PDB file of C-alpha atoms in Angstrom:
ATOM      1  CA  ASP A   1     105.402  81.229 123.616  1.00 64.00           C
ATOM      2  CA  GLY A   2     105.904  84.200 121.325  1.00 72.00           C
ATOM      3  CA  GLY A   3     104.100  84.323 118.043  1.00 92.00           C
ATOM      4  CA  ILE A   4     101.395  85.700 115.788  1.00 95.00           C
ATOM      5  CA  THR A   5      97.773  84.960 116.571  1.00 95.00           C
ATOM      6  CA  GLN A   6      95.090  85.391 113.937  1.00 96.00           C
ATOM      7  CA  SER A   7      91.389  85.069 114.604  1.00 95.00           C
ATOM      8  CA  PRO A   8      88.984  83.743 113.643  1.00 95.00           C
ATOM      9  CA  LYS A   9      90.320  80.786 111.686  1.00 93.00           C
ATOM     10  CA  TYR A  10      87.196  80.684 109.495  1.00 94.00           C
ATOM     11  CA  LEU A  11      84.975  83.657 108.707  1.00 94.00           C
ATOM     12  CA  PHE A  12      81.852  83.907 106.582  1.00 92.00           C
ATOM     13  CA  ARG A  13      80.662  87.203 105.184  1.00 89.00           C
ATOM     14  CA  LYS A  14      77.449  88.158 103.481  1.00 89.00           C
ATOM     15  CA  GLU A  15      77.515  90.329 100.394  1.00 86.00           C
ATOM     16  CA  GLY A  16      77.791  94.019 101.340  1.00 86.00           C
ATOM     17  CA  GLN A  17      79.133  93.451 104.848  1.00 91.00           C
ATOM     18  CA  ASN A  18      82.364  94.677 106.322  1.00 94.00           C
ATOM     19  CA  VAL A  19      84.346  92.191 108.366  1.00 95.00           C
ATOM     20  CA  THR A  20      87.457  92.608 110.510  1.00 96.00           C
ATOM     21  CA  LEU A  21      90.254  90.052 110.823  1.00 97.00           C
ATOM     22  CA  SER A  22      92.317  90.141 113.965  1.00 97.00           C
ATOM     23  CA  CYS A  23      96.113  89.869 114.153  1.00 98.00           C
ATOM     24  CA  GLU A  24      98.036  90.076 117.443  1.00 97.00           C
ATOM     25  CA  GLN A  25     101.739  89.538 118.097  1.00 96.00           C
ATOM     26  CA  ASN A  26     103.818  89.309 121.255  1.00 95.00           C
ATOM     27  CA  LEU A  27     107.206  89.234 119.518  1.00 93.00           C
ATOM     28  CA  ASN A  28     107.812  92.956 120.046  1.00 92.00           C
ATOM     29  CA  HIS A  29     108.337  93.395 116.294  1.00 91.00           C
ATOM     30  CA  ASP A  30     107.829  96.866 114.800  1.00 90.00           C
ATOM     31  CA  ALA A  31     106.774  95.774 111.316  1.00 91.00           C
ATOM     32  CA  MET A  32     103.516  93.909 110.548  1.00 94.00           C
ATOM     33  CA  TYR A  33     102.057  92.841 107.225  1.00 94.00           C
ATOM     34  CA  TRP A  34      98.860  91.485 105.677  1.00 96.00           C
ATOM     35  CA  TYR A  35      99.016  89.121 102.738  1.00 95.00           C
ATOM     36  CA  ARG A  36      96.279  87.566 100.643  1.00 96.00           C
ATOM     37  CA  GLN A  37      96.731  84.057  99.288  1.00 92.00           C
ATOM     38  CA  ASP A  38      94.782  82.760  96.304  1.00 91.00           C
ATOM     39  CA  PRO A  39      95.320  79.424  94.579  1.00 81.00           C
ATOM     40  CA  GLY A  40      98.096  79.638  92.008  1.00 75.00           C
ATOM     41  CA  GLN A  41      98.937  83.266  92.846  1.00 78.00           C
ATOM     42  CA  GLY A  42     101.197  82.991  95.838  1.00 83.00           C
ATOM     43  CA  LEU A  43     101.083  85.755  98.429  1.00 89.00           C
ATOM     44  CA  ARG A  44     100.180  89.332  97.595  1.00 92.00           C
ATOM     45  CA  LEU A  45     100.814  92.221  99.929  1.00 92.00           C
ATOM     46  CA  ILE A  46      97.725  94.146 101.038  1.00 96.00           C
ATOM     47  CA  TYR A  47      99.003  96.583 103.685  1.00 96.00           C
ATOM     48  CA  TYR A  48     102.032  96.945 105.913  1.00 93.00           C
ATOM     49  CA  SER A  49     102.980  98.945 108.946  1.00 94.00           C
ATOM     50  CA  GLN A  50     106.505  99.791 110.010  1.00 90.00           C
ATOM     51  CA  ILE A  51     105.600 101.559 113.281  1.00 91.00           C
ATOM     52  CA  VAL A  52     102.614 102.344 115.426  1.00 95.00           C
ATOM     53  CA  ASN A  53     100.150 104.852 113.941  1.00 95.00           C
ATOM     54  CA  ASP A  54     101.631 104.493 110.487  1.00 94.00           C
ATOM     55  CA  PHE A  55     100.756 102.111 107.641  1.00 95.00           C
ATOM     56  CA  GLN A  56     101.175 101.948 103.869  1.00 93.00           C
ATOM     57  CA  LYS A  57      99.301 100.397 100.975  1.00 95.00           C
ATOM     58  CA  GLY A  58     100.726  97.276  99.443  1.00 92.00           C
ATOM     59  CA  ASP A  59     100.122  95.909  95.959  1.00 90.00           C
ATOM     60  CA  ILE A  60      96.385  95.125  96.338  1.00 95.00           C
ATOM     61  CA  ALA A  61      95.020  97.558  98.958  1.00 96.00           C
ATOM     62  CA  GLU A  62      91.752  98.457  97.225  1.00 96.00           C
ATOM     63  CA  GLY A  63      88.755  97.361  99.267  1.00 96.00           C
ATOM     64  CA  TYR A  64      90.738  96.913 102.480  1.00 97.00           C
ATOM     65  CA  SER A  65      91.566  99.099 105.468  1.00 97.00           C
ATOM     66  CA  VAL A  66      93.858  98.724 108.485  1.00 98.00           C
ATOM     67  CA  SER A  67      94.755 100.447 111.735  1.00 97.00           C
ATOM     68  CA  ARG A  68      97.856 100.270 113.933  1.00 97.00           C
ATOM     69  CA  GLU A  69      96.983 101.835 117.285  1.00 97.00           C
ATOM     70  CA  LYS A  70      99.146  99.452 119.270  1.00 96.00           C
ATOM     71  CA  LYS A  71     102.421  97.717 118.471  1.00 96.00           C
ATOM     72  CA  GLU A  72     100.870  94.333 119.206  1.00 96.00           C
ATOM     73  CA  SER A  73      97.803  94.650 116.977  1.00 97.00           C
ATOM     74  CA  PHE A  74      97.211  95.125 113.256  1.00 98.00           C
ATOM     75  CA  PRO A  75      93.578  94.394 112.333  1.00 98.00           C
ATOM     76  CA  LEU A  76      92.466  94.179 108.716  1.00 98.00           C
ATOM     77  CA  THR A  77      88.954  95.226 107.609  1.00 97.00           C
ATOM     78  CA  VAL A  78      87.604  93.751 104.408  1.00 96.00           C
ATOM     79  CA  THR A  79      85.072  96.277 103.183  1.00 94.00           C
ATOM     80  CA  SER A  80      82.076  95.852 100.878  1.00 89.00           C
ATOM     81  CA  ALA A  81      84.178  97.561  98.199  1.00 88.00           C
ATOM     82  CA  GLN A  82      86.365  94.467  97.897  1.00 89.00           C
ATOM     83  CA  LYS A  83      84.816  92.703  94.903  1.00 87.00           C
ATOM     84  CA  ASN A  84      86.302  89.267  95.416  1.00 90.00           C
ATOM     85  CA  PRO A  85      87.137  88.836  99.116  1.00 92.00           C
ATOM     86  CA  THR A  86      87.032  85.027  99.310  1.00 94.00           C
ATOM     87  CA  ALA A  87      90.652  84.059 100.056  1.00 95.00           C
ATOM     88  CA  PHE A  88      93.098  82.958 102.746  1.00 94.00           C
ATOM     89  CA  TYR A  89      94.518  85.921 104.675  1.00 96.00           C
ATOM     90  CA  LEU A  90      97.893  85.780 106.368  1.00 95.00           C
ATOM     91  CA  CYS A  91      99.321  88.210 108.878  1.00 96.00           C
ATOM     92  CA  ALA A  92     103.047  88.415 109.476  1.00 94.00           C
ATOM     93  CA  SER A  93     105.551  90.344 111.506  1.00 92.00           C
ATOM     94  CA  ILE A  94     108.993  90.912 110.108  1.00 86.00           C
ATOM     95  CA  THR A  95     112.225  91.622 111.883  1.00 84.00           C
ATOM     96  CA  VAL A  96     115.911  91.775 111.043  1.00 79.00           C
ATOM     97  CA  ILE A  97     118.045  89.095 112.690  1.00 75.00           C
ATOM     98  CA  SER A  98     121.834  89.192 112.236  1.00 74.00           C
ATOM     99  CA  GLY A  99     121.407  91.346 109.140  1.00 71.00           C
ATOM    100  CA  TYR A 100     118.742  89.286 107.382  1.00 72.00           C
ATOM    101  CA  THR A 101     115.002  89.622 107.219  1.00 76.00           C
ATOM    102  CA  GLU A 102     112.805  86.968 108.819  1.00 81.00           C
ATOM    103  CA  ALA A 103     109.027  86.813 108.664  1.00 86.00           C
ATOM    104  CA  PHE A 104     106.837  85.119 111.258  1.00 91.00           C
ATOM    105  CA  PHE A 105     103.351  84.171 110.096  1.00 93.00           C
ATOM    106  CA  GLY A 106     100.054  83.547 111.855  1.00 94.00           C
ATOM    107  CA  GLN A 107      97.902  80.499 111.134  1.00 93.00           C
ATOM    108  CA  GLY A 108      95.738  82.430 108.701  1.00 93.00           C
ATOM    109  CA  THR A 109      92.031  83.295 108.380  1.00 95.00           C
ATOM    110  CA  ARG A 110      89.943  81.767 105.603  1.00 94.00           C
ATOM    111  CA  LEU A 111      87.255  84.221 104.511  1.00 95.00           C
ATOM    112  CA  THR A 112      84.323  83.057 102.468  1.00 94.00           C
ATOM    113  CA  VAL A 113      81.559  85.188 100.998  1.00 89.00           C
ATOM    114  CA  VAL A 114      78.182  83.505 101.251  1.00 86.00           C
TER     115      VAL A 114
ATOM    116  CA  GLY B   1     110.712  95.054  89.952  1.00 80.00           C
ATOM    117  CA  ASP B   2     111.884  92.096  91.978  1.00 85.00           C
ATOM    118  CA  SER B   3     110.228  88.782  91.196  1.00 90.00           C
ATOM    119  CA  VAL B   4     110.458  85.078  91.947  1.00 93.00           C
ATOM    120  CA  THR B   5     109.544  82.207  89.583  1.00 94.00           C
ATOM    121  CA  GLN B   6     108.880  78.726  90.804  1.00 94.00           C
ATOM    122  CA  MET B   7     108.151  75.515  88.958  1.00 89.00           C
ATOM    123  CA  GLU B   8     104.474  74.680  88.771  1.00 85.00           C
ATOM    124  CA  GLY B   9     103.144  71.814  90.783  1.00 87.00           C
ATOM    125  CA  PRO B  10     102.025  69.587  91.999  1.00 94.00           C
ATOM    126  CA  VAL B  11     105.188  67.568  92.346  1.00 96.00           C
ATOM    127  CA  THR B  12     104.234  63.969  93.078  1.00 97.00           C
ATOM    128  CA  LEU B  13     106.839  61.607  94.513  1.00 97.00           C
ATOM    129  CA  SER B  14     107.082  58.293  96.284  1.00 97.00           C
ATOM    130  CA  GLU B  15     108.589  58.139  99.759  1.00 97.00           C
ATOM    131  CA  GLU B  16     112.414  58.164  99.748  1.00 97.00           C
ATOM    132  CA  ALA B  17     112.593  59.742  96.296  1.00 97.00           C
ATOM    133  CA  PHE B  18     114.895  62.711  95.511  1.00 98.00           C
ATOM    134  CA  LEU B  19     113.267  66.132  95.448  1.00 97.00           C
ATOM    135  CA  THR B  20     114.118  69.238  93.432  1.00 97.00           C
ATOM    136  CA  ILE B  21     111.879  72.308  93.298  1.00 97.00           C
ATOM    137  CA  ASN B  22     113.255  74.976  90.981  1.00 97.00           C
ATOM    138  CA  CYS B  23     113.327  78.656  91.892  1.00 97.00           C
ATOM    139  CA  THR B  24     114.800  81.512  89.911  1.00 97.00           C
ATOM    140  CA  TYR B  25     114.691  85.204  90.755  1.00 95.00           C
ATOM    141  CA  THR B  26     115.030  88.621  89.211  1.00 93.00           C
ATOM    142  CA  ALA B  27     116.495  91.335  91.426  1.00 89.00           C
ATOM    143  CA  THR B  28     119.247  93.900  91.393  1.00 82.00           C
ATOM    144  CA  GLY B  29     122.240  93.489  93.593  1.00 80.00           C
ATOM    145  CA  TYR B  30     122.385  90.662  96.116  1.00 82.00           C
ATOM    146  CA  PRO B  31     118.984  89.884  97.583  1.00 88.00           C
ATOM    147  CA  SER B  32     118.483  87.536 100.540  1.00 89.00           C
ATOM    148  CA  LEU B  33     116.725  84.319  99.546  1.00 93.00           C
ATOM    149  CA  PHE B  34     114.347  82.109 101.498  1.00 94.00           C
ATOM    150  CA  TRP B  35     112.283  78.935 101.303  1.00 96.00           C
ATOM    151  CA  TYR B  36     109.082  78.826 103.338  1.00 95.00           C
ATOM    152  CA  VAL B  37     106.830  75.781 103.884  1.00 96.00           C
ATOM    153  CA  GLN B  38     103.059  75.800 104.392  1.00 93.00           C
ATOM    154  CA  TYR B  39     101.302  72.746 105.807  1.00 92.00           C
ATOM    155  CA  PRO B  40      97.562  72.347 105.115  1.00 87.00           C
ATOM    156  CA  GLY B  41      95.444  75.010 106.778  1.00 82.00           C
ATOM    157  CA  GLU B  42      98.387  76.762 108.389  1.00 86.00           C
ATOM    158  CA  GLY B  43     100.572  79.819 107.925  1.00 88.00           C
ATOM    159  CA  LEU B  44     104.057  79.832 106.477  1.00 91.00           C
ATOM    160  CA  GLN B  45     107.171  78.703 108.341  1.00 93.00           C
ATOM    161  CA  LEU B  46     110.721  79.597 107.451  1.00 93.00           C
ATOM    162  CA  LEU B  47     112.486  76.462 106.166  1.00 96.00           C
ATOM    163  CA  LEU B  48     115.914  77.843 105.214  1.00 95.00           C
ATOM    164  CA  LYS B  49     117.692  80.970 104.031  1.00 93.00           C
ATOM    165  CA  ALA B  50     120.828  82.290 102.330  1.00 93.00           C
ATOM    166  CA  THR B  51     122.024  85.841 102.403  1.00 88.00           C
ATOM    167  CA  LYS B  52     124.927  85.938  99.933  1.00 88.00           C
ATOM    168  CA  ALA B  53     126.184  84.216  96.791  1.00 91.00           C
ATOM    169  CA  ASP B  54     127.342  80.592  97.221  1.00 94.00           C
ATOM    170  CA  ASP B  55     125.740  80.328 100.660  1.00 94.00           C
ATOM    171  CA  LYS B  56     123.990  77.028 101.262  1.00 96.00           C
ATOM    172  CA  GLY B  57     120.939  77.075 103.491  1.00 96.00           C
ATOM    173  CA  SER B  58     119.895  73.808 105.134  1.00 97.00           C
ATOM    174  CA  ASN B  59     117.291  72.529 107.571  1.00 96.00           C
ATOM    175  CA  LYS B  60     115.461  69.222 108.194  1.00 95.00           C
ATOM    176  CA  GLY B  61     117.339  67.538 105.322  1.00 97.00           C
ATOM    177  CA  PHE B  62     116.418  70.256 102.836  1.00 98.00           C
ATOM    178  CA  GLU B  63     119.145  72.287 101.122  1.00 98.00           C
ATOM    179  CA  ALA B  64     119.343  75.197  98.693  1.00 98.00           C
ATOM    180  CA  THR B  65     122.390  76.999  97.294  1.00 98.00           C
ATOM    181  CA  TYR B  66     122.371  80.693  96.340  1.00 96.00           C
ATOM    182  CA  ARG B  67     123.665  80.753  92.743  1.00 96.00           C
ATOM    183  CA  LYS B  68     124.286  84.288  91.598  1.00 93.00           C
ATOM    184  CA  GLU B  69     125.466  83.279  88.116  1.00 94.00           C
ATOM    185  CA  THR B  70     122.184  81.484  87.342  1.00 95.00           C
ATOM    186  CA  THR B  71     119.988  83.602  89.683  1.00 95.00           C
ATOM    187  CA  SER B  72     118.669  80.404  91.212  1.00 97.00           C
ATOM    188  CA  PHE B  73     117.884  78.956  94.628  1.00 98.00           C
ATOM    189  CA  HIS B  74     116.659  75.432  93.963  1.00 98.00           C
ATOM    190  CA  LEU B  75     115.317  73.388  96.905  1.00 98.00           C
ATOM    191  CA  GLU B  76     116.568  69.787  97.230  1.00 98.00           C
ATOM    192  CA  LYS B  77     116.100  66.840  99.572  1.00 98.00           C
ATOM    193  CA  GLY B  78     117.709  63.473  99.199  1.00 97.00           C
ATOM    194  CA  SER B  79     114.914  61.334 100.550  1.00 96.00           C
ATOM    195  CA  VAL B  80     111.398  62.728 101.031  1.00 97.00           C
ATOM    196  CA  GLN B  81     108.868  61.532 103.571  1.00 97.00           C
ATOM    197  CA  VAL B  82     105.088  61.573 103.564  1.00 96.00           C
ATOM    198  CA  SER B  83     105.265  64.272 106.235  1.00 96.00           C
ATOM    199  CA  ASP B  84     107.045  66.593 103.746  1.00 97.00           C
ATOM    200  CA  SER B  85     103.788  66.947 101.790  1.00 97.00           C
ATOM    201  CA  ALA B  86     103.113  70.698 101.837  1.00 96.00           C
ATOM    202  CA  VAL B  87     103.325  73.843  99.696  1.00 95.00           C
ATOM    203  CA  TYR B  88     106.809  75.342  99.350  1.00 96.00           C
ATOM    204  CA  PHE B  89     107.367  79.033  98.630  1.00 95.00           C
ATOM    205  CA  CYS B  90     110.548  80.623  97.390  1.00 96.00           C
ATOM    206  CA  ALA B  91     110.966  84.244  98.447  1.00 93.00           C
ATOM    207  CA  LEU B  92     113.434  87.108  98.268  1.00 91.00           C
ATOM    208  CA  ARG B  93     114.167  90.261 100.201  1.00 86.00           C
ATOM    209  CA  GLY B  94     115.381  92.796  97.709  1.00 76.00           C
ATOM    210  CA  MET B  95     117.917  95.476  98.257  1.00 68.00           C
ATOM    211  CA  ASN B  96     116.013  98.345  96.662  1.00 61.00           C
ATOM    212  CA  THR B  97     112.897  98.430  98.782  1.00 57.00           C
ATOM    213  CA  GLY B  98     112.819 100.943 101.555  1.00 57.00           C
ATOM    214  CA  PHE B  99     111.127  98.518 103.931  1.00 64.00           C
ATOM    215  CA  GLN B 100     111.363  94.886 104.855  1.00 68.00           C
ATOM    216  CA  LYS B 101     109.313  93.528 101.980  1.00 76.00           C
ATOM    217  CA  LEU B 102     109.397  89.878 101.032  1.00 84.00           C
ATOM    218  CA  VAL B 103     108.461  88.939  97.450  1.00 88.00           C
ATOM    219  CA  PHE B 104     107.046  85.408  97.136  1.00 90.00           C
ATOM    220  CA  GLY B 105     106.779  82.932  94.316  1.00 92.00           C
ATOM    221  CA  THR B 106     103.463  81.254  93.552  1.00 92.00           C
ATOM    222  CA  GLY B 107     104.281  78.179  95.603  1.00 93.00           C
ATOM    223  CA  THR B 108     104.824  74.511  94.598  1.00 95.00           C
ATOM    224  CA  ARG B 109     102.713  71.781  96.100  1.00 95.00           C
ATOM    225  CA  LEU B 110     104.585  68.598  97.000  1.00 97.00           C
ATOM    226  CA  LEU B 111     102.642  65.314  97.412  1.00 97.00           C
ATOM    227  CA  VAL B 112     104.549  62.346  98.802  1.00 97.00           C
ATOM    228  CA  SER B 113     102.908  58.929  98.742  1.00 97.00           C
ATOM    229  CA  PRO B 114     103.934  55.914 100.896  1.00 95.00           C
TER     230      PRO B 114
END
């Protein structure tokens, strides 16, 4: 089945560590996105990539980094510069179907700083 | 910029009750509008969509009508079930962004009791 796979589902990070969240898709979509979800704040865009080897900052990119070396993969690194990393992270791919935009989401990764 | 405002939750209902979750938006032109649903611990799934004024999106008994005059896209269901308990997000795809960006509301949690 086609879809978005995020791993791990739960991740614990110590203060000062970098951690990388995986996102893989087999939908052959060009565009991929990372969102952060906090209680009461909805989804906020961290980074997005429209094509391989290109990505752009979203609304809250500080303390995060990404790469897009393959169409299928868009990993997110949460660096030690991110002051409040505990959150639920969602990866999505977005395509245009019959003229409208549709987003496909992974199951999410819950990151906790310990 | 584009924005989406949803009613705050949680919305607590008994099984078979009528559901309305309000959503209003601010955007120029004619954005596409969406409702996504998030079950506990999972990513978001597209519930329904509407791409032009007066369109009615529907799926699984849920409906929403794109009202340009009131800039609204309220979600309704005639008879809710316990299995409908989830967080519901209203979203829009604006016309002014140069990429396929979705703007989300803060989400409304629905709790249905037997």
